[in-house]
Amino acid sequence: MTDNSPLTLLGTGAMGTALGRAWLAAGHPLTVWNRTPARTAALTAEGAVTAGSAAEAVAANRLVVVCLLDDASVGQALADADLTGRDLVNLTTGTPADARARAAWAEERGARLLDGGIMAVPPMIGTPGAYVLYSGRADLFEEHRDTLAVPAGTRYTGTDPGLAALYDVALLSAMYGMFAGVTHAFALVRREEVAPGEFADVLVPWLHAMAGTAHGTAERLASGDYTGGVVSPLAMQVAGAGTLLRTAQEQGVRTELLRPFLDLMRRRLEAGPATHGAEDIAGLVDLLRP
Ligand code: FVH
């Protein structure tokens, strides 16, 4: 595929519009469709062609990018389209099972499917921080790589169509864990004369520093050694948990966001104080996979 190859985009919600805008700005002829036609207006004004139906939009180009609300909406939107010979790139968020089933569904209809997970919010599209995880047909990824790289960086995760969705949901799950901690932290300082902005200036570098511990967790999970070179052993962390809970009590802050993780640490320690007490928290992963 050449740099300016034409493509179709199904779904011009917040994310679809951001994607479409990037392709148009880079000179790609773009055909768009949206269930609510008025939502294609912004892209049409920038040069996109609006199709009257999803089937018409699919017929217009071999490469069809889908960015709809959820997997059910993908099935509904494409129900009447002839997918023969089409290359579908599905950027709709779904589960790994959704992605695998949708890939098989596409092949049955004569199409090839690449699944994608967008790791960006709409304003990030077209900026260096944005990227999309892809999985499924490697040939499809290679063929359209240049076009796919226009709105966001590309990261191919493997031939299993479910992998991009798995990475996507795992990353989002980690993000929500971080949001939970950030929410609790702001609640703690909220009652004092601490300016939220000043606190954020302290919090953000700390979160950056701690994010790097994921590499250590990865190394321990790969080696199976949870105790070598541990700097913050579980027994110490469980002892410290009392301070976190008492501080929450002193500040009048509910502990529902904090408690699940602290309880998990305590359960791991109670299951074997002599063995698990010296472990890194990487050992908690085993508790979540009974
Ligand atoms: N926006 C974000 O922050 C996140 C960032 C990471 C990736 N997500 C995923 O991207 C998909 C699209 O999200 P979006 O932000 O564009 O969402 P909306 O603005 O709400 O647009 C939804 C589009 O889906 C269409 N749609 C909904 N149901 C149906 C249906 N049954 N049949 C056909 N189309 C449907 C909707 O059409 P309309 O409501 O305008 O008629 C929009 O085009 C999503 O998977 C995020 O998880 C975004």
mmCIF file of C-alpha atoms and ligand atoms in Angstrom:
data_model
loop_
_atom_site.group_PDB
_atom_site.id
_atom_site.type_symbol
_atom_site.label_atom_id
_atom_site.label_comp_id
_atom_site.label_asym_id
_atom_site.label_seq_id
_atom_site.Cartn_x
_atom_site.Cartn_y
_atom_site.Cartn_z
ATOM 1 C CA MET A 1 0.000 0.000 0.000
ATOM 2 C CA THR A 2 1.328 3.438 -0.888
ATOM 3 C CA ASP A 3 1.531 6.252 1.599
ATOM 4 C CA ASN A 4 -1.633 7.950 0.427
ATOM 5 C CA SER A 5 -3.815 4.919 -0.132
ATOM 6 C CA PRO A 6 -7.561 5.485 0.298
ATOM 7 C CA LEU A 7 -9.489 4.038 3.199
ATOM 8 C CA THR A 8 -12.903 3.823 4.794
ATOM 9 C CA LEU A 9 -13.680 4.721 8.390
ATOM 10 C CA LEU A 10 -16.808 3.396 10.103
ATOM 11 C CA GLY A 11 -17.656 5.428 13.198
ATOM 12 C CA THR A 12 -17.065 9.141 13.588
ATOM 13 C CA GLY A 13 -17.503 9.492 17.317
ATOM 14 C CA ALA A 14 -14.850 11.335 19.325
ATOM 15 C CA MET A 15 -12.108 8.838 18.503
ATOM 16 C CA GLY A 16 -13.165 8.123 14.916
ATOM 17 C CA THR A 17 -13.207 11.849 14.145
ATOM 18 C CA ALA A 18 -9.701 12.288 15.575
ATOM 19 C CA LEU A 19 -8.422 9.349 13.514
ATOM 20 C CA GLY A 20 -10.140 10.547 10.350
ATOM 21 C CA ARG A 21 -8.751 14.045 10.763
ATOM 22 C CA ALA A 22 -5.196 12.661 10.912
ATOM 23 C CA TRP A 23 -5.640 10.624 7.710
ATOM 24 C CA LEU A 24 -7.164 13.569 5.867
ATOM 25 C CA ALA A 25 -4.364 15.871 7.018
ATOM 26 C CA ALA A 26 -1.844 13.372 5.652
ATOM 27 C CA GLY A 27 -3.588 13.321 2.272
ATOM 28 C CA HIS A 28 -5.394 9.970 2.428
ATOM 29 C CA PRO A 29 -8.692 9.924 0.523
ATOM 30 C CA LEU A 30 -11.237 8.993 3.200
ATOM 31 C CA THR A 31 -14.777 7.625 3.002
ATOM 32 C CA VAL A 32 -16.695 7.799 6.257
ATOM 33 C CA TRP A 33 -19.946 6.446 7.644
ATOM 34 C CA ASN A 34 -21.659 6.991 10.960
ATOM 35 C CA ARG A 35 -24.987 5.694 12.277
ATOM 36 C CA THR A 36 -25.981 9.280 13.090
ATOM 37 C CA PRO A 37 -25.089 11.035 9.806
ATOM 38 C CA ALA A 38 -24.706 14.513 11.355
ATOM 39 C CA ARG A 39 -21.591 13.322 13.168
ATOM 40 C CA THR A 40 -19.678 12.989 9.897
ATOM 41 C CA ALA A 41 -20.018 16.728 9.193
ATOM 42 C CA ALA A 42 -16.668 17.748 10.687
ATOM 43 C CA LEU A 43 -14.740 15.264 8.549
ATOM 44 C CA THR A 44 -16.774 16.005 5.435
ATOM 45 C CA ALA A 45 -15.857 19.679 5.841
ATOM 46 C CA GLU A 46 -12.209 18.607 5.852
ATOM 47 C CA GLY A 47 -12.513 16.582 2.665
ATOM 48 C CA ALA A 48 -13.965 13.183 3.566
ATOM 49 C CA VAL A 49 -16.691 11.585 1.450
ATOM 50 C CA THR A 50 -19.722 10.489 3.453
ATOM 51 C CA ALA A 51 -21.312 7.206 2.398
ATOM 52 C CA GLY A 52 -25.061 6.671 2.711
ATOM 53 C CA SER A 53 -24.727 3.312 4.438
ATOM 54 C CA ALA A 54 -22.105 1.160 6.080
ATOM 55 C CA ALA A 55 -22.342 -1.276 3.145
ATOM 56 C CA GLU A 56 -21.655 1.567 0.690
ATOM 57 C CA ALA A 57 -18.685 2.749 2.769
ATOM 58 C CA VAL A 58 -17.246 -0.775 2.895
ATOM 59 C CA ALA A 59 -17.648 -1.122 -0.873
ATOM 60 C CA ALA A 60 -15.656 2.085 -1.443
ATOM 61 C CA ASN A 61 -12.236 0.853 -0.261
ATOM 62 C CA ARG A 62 -10.328 -2.292 0.485
ATOM 63 C CA LEU A 63 -9.023 -0.991 3.812
ATOM 64 C CA VAL A 64 -11.875 -0.464 6.278
ATOM 65 C CA VAL A 65 -11.113 0.889 9.750
ATOM 66 C CA VAL A 66 -13.857 0.353 12.316
ATOM 67 C CA CYS A 67 -14.053 2.504 15.452
ATOM 68 C CA LEU A 68 -17.424 1.967 17.090
ATOM 69 C CA LEU A 69 -18.671 1.828 20.645
ATOM 70 C CA ASP A 70 -18.386 -1.915 21.312
ATOM 71 C CA ASP A 71 -18.272 -5.292 19.620
ATOM 72 C CA ALA A 72 -22.067 -5.555 19.346
ATOM 73 C CA SER A 73 -22.183 -2.294 17.379
ATOM 74 C CA VAL A 74 -19.559 -3.671 14.968
ATOM 75 C CA GLY A 75 -21.776 -6.687 14.235
ATOM 76 C CA GLN A 76 -24.804 -4.436 13.760
ATOM 77 C CA ALA A 77 -23.037 -1.922 11.534
ATOM 78 C CA LEU A 78 -21.540 -4.576 9.250
ATOM 79 C CA ALA A 79 -24.545 -6.915 9.142
ATOM 80 C CA ASP A 80 -25.524 -5.980 5.569
ATOM 81 C CA ALA A 81 -22.073 -5.221 4.152
ATOM 82 C CA ASP A 82 -20.318 -7.436 1.601
ATOM 83 C CA LEU A 83 -16.933 -8.002 3.209
ATOM 84 C CA THR A 84 -15.452 -10.101 0.418
ATOM 85 C CA GLY A 85 -11.842 -9.062 -0.201
ATOM 86 C CA ARG A 86 -11.922 -6.345 2.468
ATOM 87 C CA ASP A 87 -9.178 -5.701 5.016
ATOM 88 C CA LEU A 88 -10.851 -4.822 8.312
ATOM 89 C CA VAL A 89 -8.924 -3.061 11.054
ATOM 90 C CA ASN A 90 -11.100 -3.097 14.144
ATOM 91 C CA LEU A 91 -10.109 -0.396 16.641
ATOM 92 C CA THR A 92 -13.249 -0.877 18.722
ATOM 93 C CA THR A 93 -12.493 -1.760 22.346
ATOM 94 C CA GLY A 94 -13.514 -5.325 23.212
ATOM 95 C CA THR A 95 -12.421 -8.419 25.085
ATOM 96 C CA PRO A 96 -9.855 -10.897 23.731
ATOM 97 C CA ALA A 97 -12.705 -13.362 23.075
ATOM 98 C CA ASP A 98 -14.612 -10.671 21.147
ATOM 99 C CA ALA A 99 -11.539 -10.079 18.976
ATOM 100 C CA ARG A 100 -10.978 -13.793 18.257
ATOM 101 C CA ALA A 101 -14.649 -14.349 17.407
ATOM 102 C CA ARG A 102 -14.751 -11.220 15.237
ATOM 103 C CA ALA A 103 -11.635 -12.355 13.325
ATOM 104 C CA ALA A 104 -13.228 -15.756 12.603
ATOM 105 C CA TRP A 105 -16.486 -14.002 11.661
ATOM 106 C CA ALA A 106 -14.611 -11.787 9.178
ATOM 107 C CA GLU A 107 -12.729 -14.725 7.609
ATOM 108 C CA GLU A 108 -16.046 -16.557 7.116
ATOM 109 C CA ARG A 109 -17.206 -13.533 5.143
ATOM 110 C CA GLY A 110 -14.114 -13.455 2.945
ATOM 111 C CA ALA A 111 -12.340 -10.636 4.794
ATOM 112 C CA ARG A 112 -9.078 -10.394 6.725
ATOM 113 C CA LEU A 113 -9.159 -8.773 10.161
ATOM 114 C CA LEU A 114 -6.565 -7.053 12.278
ATOM 115 C CA ASP A 115 -7.617 -6.112 15.799
ATOM 116 C CA GLY A 116 -6.362 -2.962 17.484
ATOM 117 C CA GLY A 117 -6.427 -1.361 20.916
ATOM 118 C CA ILE A 118 -5.997 2.404 20.972
ATOM 119 C CA MET A 119 -3.711 3.558 23.785
ATOM 120 C CA ALA A 120 -4.620 7.225 23.586
ATOM 121 C CA VAL A 121 -7.494 9.614 24.146
ATOM 122 C CA PRO A 122 -8.768 11.606 21.142
ATOM 123 C CA PRO A 123 -6.660 14.773 21.666
ATOM 124 C CA MET A 124 -3.522 12.611 21.679
ATOM 125 C CA ILE A 125 -4.156 11.288 18.171
ATOM 126 C CA GLY A 126 -1.491 12.625 15.816
ATOM 127 C CA THR A 127 0.926 13.324 18.684
ATOM 128 C CA PRO A 128 4.030 11.228 19.477
ATOM 129 C CA GLY A 129 2.566 9.776 22.703
ATOM 130 C CA ALA A 130 -0.302 7.986 20.950
ATOM 131 C CA TYR A 131 -0.018 4.393 19.825
ATOM 132 C CA VAL A 132 -2.210 1.466 18.864
ATOM 133 C CA LEU A 133 -1.614 -2.165 19.795
ATOM 134 C CA TYR A 134 -2.334 -4.568 16.932
ATOM 135 C CA SER A 135 -2.773 -8.326 16.736
ATOM 136 C CA GLY A 136 -3.935 -10.884 14.216
ATOM 137 C CA ARG A 137 -2.905 -11.266 10.567
ATOM 138 C CA ALA A 138 0.757 -10.240 10.297
ATOM 139 C CA ASP A 139 0.462 -9.897 6.495
ATOM 140 C CA LEU A 140 -2.374 -7.442 6.930
ATOM 141 C CA PHE A 141 -0.423 -5.418 9.461
ATOM 142 C CA GLU A 142 2.641 -5.237 7.192
ATOM 143 C CA GLU A 143 0.574 -4.293 4.162
ATOM 144 C CA HIS A 144 -1.164 -1.356 5.840
ATOM 145 C CA ARG A 145 1.520 -0.433 8.330
ATOM 146 C CA ASP A 146 2.297 2.989 6.799
ATOM 147 C CA THR A 147 -1.347 4.030 6.662
ATOM 148 C CA LEU A 148 -2.004 2.773 10.195
ATOM 149 C CA ALA A 149 1.008 4.698 11.471
ATOM 150 C CA VAL A 150 -0.470 8.053 10.393
ATOM 151 C CA PRO A 151 -2.752 8.761 13.380
ATOM 152 C CA ALA A 152 -0.700 6.940 16.025
ATOM 153 C CA GLY A 153 2.352 4.762 16.514
ATOM 154 C CA THR A 154 1.925 1.050 15.871
ATOM 155 C CA ARG A 155 2.869 -1.882 18.076
ATOM 156 C CA TYR A 156 2.224 -5.392 16.754
ATOM 157 C CA THR A 157 1.743 -7.938 19.553
ATOM 158 C CA GLY A 158 1.302 -11.248 17.695
ATOM 159 C CA THR A 159 -0.816 -13.401 15.426
ATOM 160 C CA ASP A 160 -3.425 -14.319 18.048
ATOM 161 C CA PRO A 161 -6.197 -11.788 17.287
ATOM 162 C CA GLY A 162 -7.030 -11.566 21.001
ATOM 163 C CA LEU A 163 -3.609 -10.281 22.086
ATOM 164 C CA ALA A 164 -4.097 -6.573 21.376
ATOM 165 C CA ALA A 165 -7.356 -6.570 23.351
ATOM 166 C CA LEU A 166 -5.667 -8.452 26.180
ATOM 167 C CA TYR A 167 -2.805 -5.928 26.355
ATOM 168 C CA ASP A 168 -5.285 -3.068 26.023
ATOM 169 C CA VAL A 169 -7.474 -4.265 28.900
ATOM 170 C CA ALA A 170 -4.450 -5.141 31.051
ATOM 171 C CA LEU A 171 -3.049 -1.621 30.541
ATOM 172 C CA LEU A 172 -6.423 -0.037 31.273
ATOM 173 C CA SER A 173 -6.752 -2.184 34.408
ATOM 174 C CA ALA A 174 -3.347 -0.966 35.611
ATOM 175 C CA MET A 175 -4.466 2.583 34.850
ATOM 176 C CA TYR A 176 -7.593 2.203 36.989
ATOM 177 C CA GLY A 177 -5.475 0.860 39.848
ATOM 178 C CA MET A 178 -3.406 4.027 39.563
ATOM 179 C CA PHE A 179 -6.542 6.199 39.410
ATOM 180 C CA ALA A 180 -7.769 4.492 42.594
ATOM 181 C CA GLY A 181 -4.527 5.334 44.394
ATOM 182 C CA VAL A 182 -4.525 8.907 43.111
ATOM 183 C CA THR A 183 -8.154 9.374 44.215
ATOM 184 C CA HIS A 184 -7.366 8.082 47.707
ATOM 185 C CA ALA A 185 -4.245 10.267 47.946
ATOM 186 C CA PHE A 186 -6.140 13.457 47.034
ATOM 187 C CA ALA A 187 -8.858 12.529 49.550
ATOM 188 C CA LEU A 188 -6.196 12.257 52.278
ATOM 189 C CA VAL A 189 -4.791 15.737 51.704
ATOM 190 C CA ARG A 190 -8.129 17.361 50.826
ATOM 191 C CA ARG A 191 -9.036 18.387 54.375
ATOM 192 C CA GLU A 192 -5.757 20.172 55.025
ATOM 193 C CA GLU A 193 -4.342 23.402 53.658
ATOM 194 C CA VAL A 194 -2.658 21.518 50.841
ATOM 195 C CA ALA A 195 -3.166 23.024 47.396
ATOM 196 C CA PRO A 196 -4.171 20.222 44.982
ATOM 197 C CA GLY A 197 -1.748 21.518 42.368
ATOM 198 C CA GLU A 198 1.174 21.517 44.776
ATOM 199 C CA PHE A 199 0.341 17.989 45.833
ATOM 200 C CA ALA A 200 0.142 16.872 42.198
ATOM 201 C CA ASP A 201 3.655 18.250 41.669
ATOM 202 C CA VAL A 202 4.877 15.825 44.326
ATOM 203 C CA LEU A 203 2.636 12.928 43.372
ATOM 204 C CA VAL A 204 3.400 12.686 39.671
ATOM 205 C CA PRO A 205 7.183 12.152 39.929
ATOM 206 C CA TRP A 206 6.554 9.566 42.643
ATOM 207 C CA LEU A 207 4.171 7.638 40.395
ATOM 208 C CA HIS A 208 6.697 7.807 37.562
ATOM 209 C CA ALA A 209 9.409 6.419 39.836
ATOM 210 C CA MET A 210 7.179 3.612 41.103
ATOM 211 C CA ALA A 211 5.933 2.664 37.611
ATOM 212 C CA GLY A 212 9.422 1.361 36.897
ATOM 213 C CA THR A 213 8.959 -1.376 39.511
ATOM 214 C CA ALA A 214 6.845 -3.231 36.928
ATOM 215 C CA HIS A 215 10.130 -4.271 35.253
ATOM 216 C CA GLY A 216 11.238 -5.910 38.502
ATOM 217 C CA THR A 217 7.884 -7.669 38.809
ATOM 218 C CA ALA A 218 8.267 -8.936 35.252
ATOM 219 C CA GLU A 219 11.756 -10.297 35.970
ATOM 220 C CA ARG A 220 10.544 -12.084 39.117
ATOM 221 C CA LEU A 221 7.540 -13.610 37.355
ATOM 222 C CA ALA A 222 9.793 -14.800 34.521
ATOM 223 C CA SER A 223 12.382 -16.349 36.873
ATOM 224 C CA GLY A 224 9.958 -17.581 39.558
ATOM 225 C CA ASP A 225 12.293 -16.078 42.175
ATOM 226 C CA TYR A 226 10.260 -13.745 44.390
ATOM 227 C CA THR A 227 12.823 -13.324 47.164
ATOM 228 C CA GLY A 228 16.228 -12.528 45.601
ATOM 229 C CA GLY A 229 17.337 -8.909 46.036
ATOM 230 C CA VAL A 230 14.034 -7.771 47.546
ATOM 231 C CA VAL A 231 14.173 -4.202 48.845
ATOM 232 C CA SER A 232 10.625 -3.957 50.229
ATOM 233 C CA PRO A 233 9.679 -7.370 51.636
ATOM 234 C CA LEU A 234 6.039 -8.276 52.084
ATOM 235 C CA ALA A 235 6.262 -8.559 55.908
ATOM 236 C CA MET A 236 7.519 -4.971 56.115
ATOM 237 C CA GLN A 237 4.802 -3.758 53.752
ATOM 238 C CA VAL A 238 2.026 -5.497 55.709
ATOM 239 C CA ALA A 239 3.315 -3.921 58.928
ATOM 240 C CA GLY A 240 3.277 -0.526 57.219
ATOM 241 C CA ALA A 241 -0.280 -1.033 55.975
ATOM 242 C CA GLY A 242 -1.555 -0.264 59.481
ATOM 243 C CA THR A 243 -0.132 3.248 59.204
ATOM 244 C CA LEU A 244 -1.896 3.788 55.900
ATOM 245 C CA LEU A 245 -5.227 2.674 57.358
ATOM 246 C CA ARG A 246 -4.855 4.693 60.560
ATOM 247 C CA THR A 247 -3.963 7.802 58.566
ATOM 248 C CA ALA A 248 -7.092 7.350 56.484
ATOM 249 C CA GLN A 249 -9.089 7.075 59.704
ATOM 250 C CA GLU A 250 -7.450 10.211 61.140
ATOM 251 C CA GLN A 251 -8.239 12.133 57.949
ATOM 252 C CA GLY A 252 -11.817 10.806 57.842
ATOM 253 C CA VAL A 253 -11.244 9.092 54.492
ATOM 254 C CA ARG A 254 -12.984 5.867 53.469
ATOM 255 C CA THR A 255 -10.620 2.978 52.778
ATOM 256 C CA GLU A 256 -12.602 1.134 50.092
ATOM 257 C CA LEU A 257 -10.072 1.956 47.358
ATOM 258 C CA LEU A 258 -7.033 1.074 49.437
ATOM 259 C CA ARG A 259 -8.186 -1.986 51.352
ATOM 260 C CA PRO A 260 -8.410 -4.635 48.576
ATOM 261 C CA PHE A 261 -4.698 -4.459 47.819
ATOM 262 C CA LEU A 262 -3.659 -4.286 51.466
ATOM 263 C CA ASP A 263 -5.911 -7.288 52.211
ATOM 264 C CA LEU A 264 -4.265 -9.214 49.388
ATOM 265 C CA MET A 265 -0.806 -8.528 50.855
ATOM 266 C CA ARG A 266 -1.992 -9.651 54.308
ATOM 267 C CA ARG A 267 -3.530 -12.876 52.902
ATOM 268 C CA ARG A 268 -0.295 -13.743 51.107
ATOM 269 C CA LEU A 269 1.696 -13.201 54.292
ATOM 270 C CA GLU A 270 -0.744 -15.227 56.412
ATOM 271 C CA ALA A 271 -0.511 -18.115 53.938
ATOM 272 C CA GLY A 272 3.168 -18.551 54.864
ATOM 273 C CA PRO A 273 4.866 -15.916 57.035
ATOM 274 C CA ALA A 274 8.220 -17.700 56.920
ATOM 275 C CA THR A 275 8.318 -18.054 53.146
ATOM 276 C CA HIS A 276 6.219 -15.210 51.812
ATOM 277 C CA GLY A 277 7.328 -12.590 54.345
ATOM 278 C CA ALA A 278 10.601 -12.077 52.510
ATOM 279 C CA GLU A 279 8.970 -11.897 49.098
ATOM 280 C CA ASP A 280 8.495 -9.022 46.719
ATOM 281 C CA ILE A 281 4.851 -8.167 45.967
ATOM 282 C CA ALA A 282 5.258 -10.009 42.641
ATOM 283 C CA GLY A 283 4.041 -13.047 44.626
ATOM 284 C CA LEU A 284 0.576 -11.488 44.810
ATOM 285 C CA VAL A 285 0.051 -12.275 41.137
ATOM 286 C CA ASP A 286 -0.215 -15.944 42.104
ATOM 287 C CA LEU A 287 -3.008 -15.144 44.560
ATOM 288 C CA LEU A 288 -5.109 -13.658 41.760
ATOM 289 C CA ARG A 289 -4.768 -16.822 39.672
ATOM 290 C CA PRO A 290 -6.065 -19.567 41.957
HETATM 291 N N1 FVH B 1 -12.623 8.273 23.663
HETATM 292 C C1 FVH B 1 -11.719 7.681 24.440
HETATM 293 O O1 FVH B 1 -11.175 8.271 25.356
HETATM 294 C C2 FVH B 1 -11.314 6.233 24.236
HETATM 295 C C3 FVH B 1 -9.834 6.080 24.068
HETATM 296 C C4 FVH B 1 -9.403 4.650 23.829
HETATM 297 C C5 FVH B 1 -10.257 3.965 22.782
HETATM 298 N N2 FVH B 1 -11.664 4.181 23.018
HETATM 299 C C6 FVH B 1 -12.530 3.309 22.239
HETATM 300 O O2 FVH B 1 -12.765 3.815 20.931
HETATM 301 C C7 FVH B 1 -14.053 3.382 20.488
HETATM 302 C C8 FVH B 1 -14.839 4.593 20.012
HETATM 303 O O3 FVH B 1 -14.887 5.513 21.077
HETATM 304 P P1 FVH B 1 -15.373 7.022 20.859
HETATM 305 O O4 FVH B 1 -14.596 7.864 21.800
HETATM 306 O O5 FVH B 1 -15.340 7.399 19.444
HETATM 307 O O6 FVH B 1 -16.875 6.893 21.390
HETATM 308 P P2 FVH B 1 -18.155 7.741 20.984
HETATM 309 O O7 FVH B 1 -17.790 9.170 20.752
HETATM 310 O O8 FVH B 1 -19.170 7.446 22.020
HETATM 311 O O9 FVH B 1 -18.619 7.130 19.597
HETATM 312 C C9 FVH B 1 -19.172 5.852 19.520
HETATM 313 C C10 FVH B 1 -19.358 5.482 18.067
HETATM 314 O O10 FVH B 1 -20.012 4.201 17.980
HETATM 315 C C11 FVH B 1 -21.215 4.382 17.199
HETATM 316 N N3 FVH B 1 -22.200 3.393 17.599
HETATM 317 C C12 FVH B 1 -22.637 3.118 18.850
HETATM 318 N N4 FVH B 1 -23.529 2.117 18.814
HETATM 319 C C13 FVH B 1 -23.689 1.774 17.518
HETATM 320 C C14 FVH B 1 -24.476 0.809 16.835
HETATM 321 N N5 FVH B 1 -25.287 -0.017 17.489
HETATM 322 N N6 FVH B 1 -24.362 0.712 15.496
HETATM 323 C C15 FVH B 1 -23.538 1.542 14.791
HETATM 324 N N7 FVH B 1 -22.760 2.503 15.393
HETATM 325 C C16 FVH B 1 -22.831 2.591 16.721
HETATM 326 C C17 FVH B 1 -21.620 5.798 17.469
HETATM 327 O O11 FVH B 1 -22.557 6.184 16.494
HETATM 328 P P3 FVH B 1 -23.609 7.358 16.825
HETATM 329 O O12 FVH B 1 -24.026 7.189 18.292
HETATM 330 O O13 FVH B 1 -22.906 8.627 16.579
HETATM 331 O O14 FVH B 1 -24.746 7.109 15.911
HETATM 332 C C18 FVH B 1 -20.271 6.495 17.358
HETATM 333 O O15 FVH B 1 -19.864 6.593 16.027
HETATM 334 C C19 FVH B 1 -14.715 2.680 21.671
HETATM 335 O O16 FVH B 1 -14.616 1.287 21.520
HETATM 336 C C20 FVH B 1 -13.901 3.161 22.861
HETATM 337 O O17 FVH B 1 -13.875 2.217 23.923
HETATM 338 C C21 FVH B 1 -12.052 5.567 23.093
#
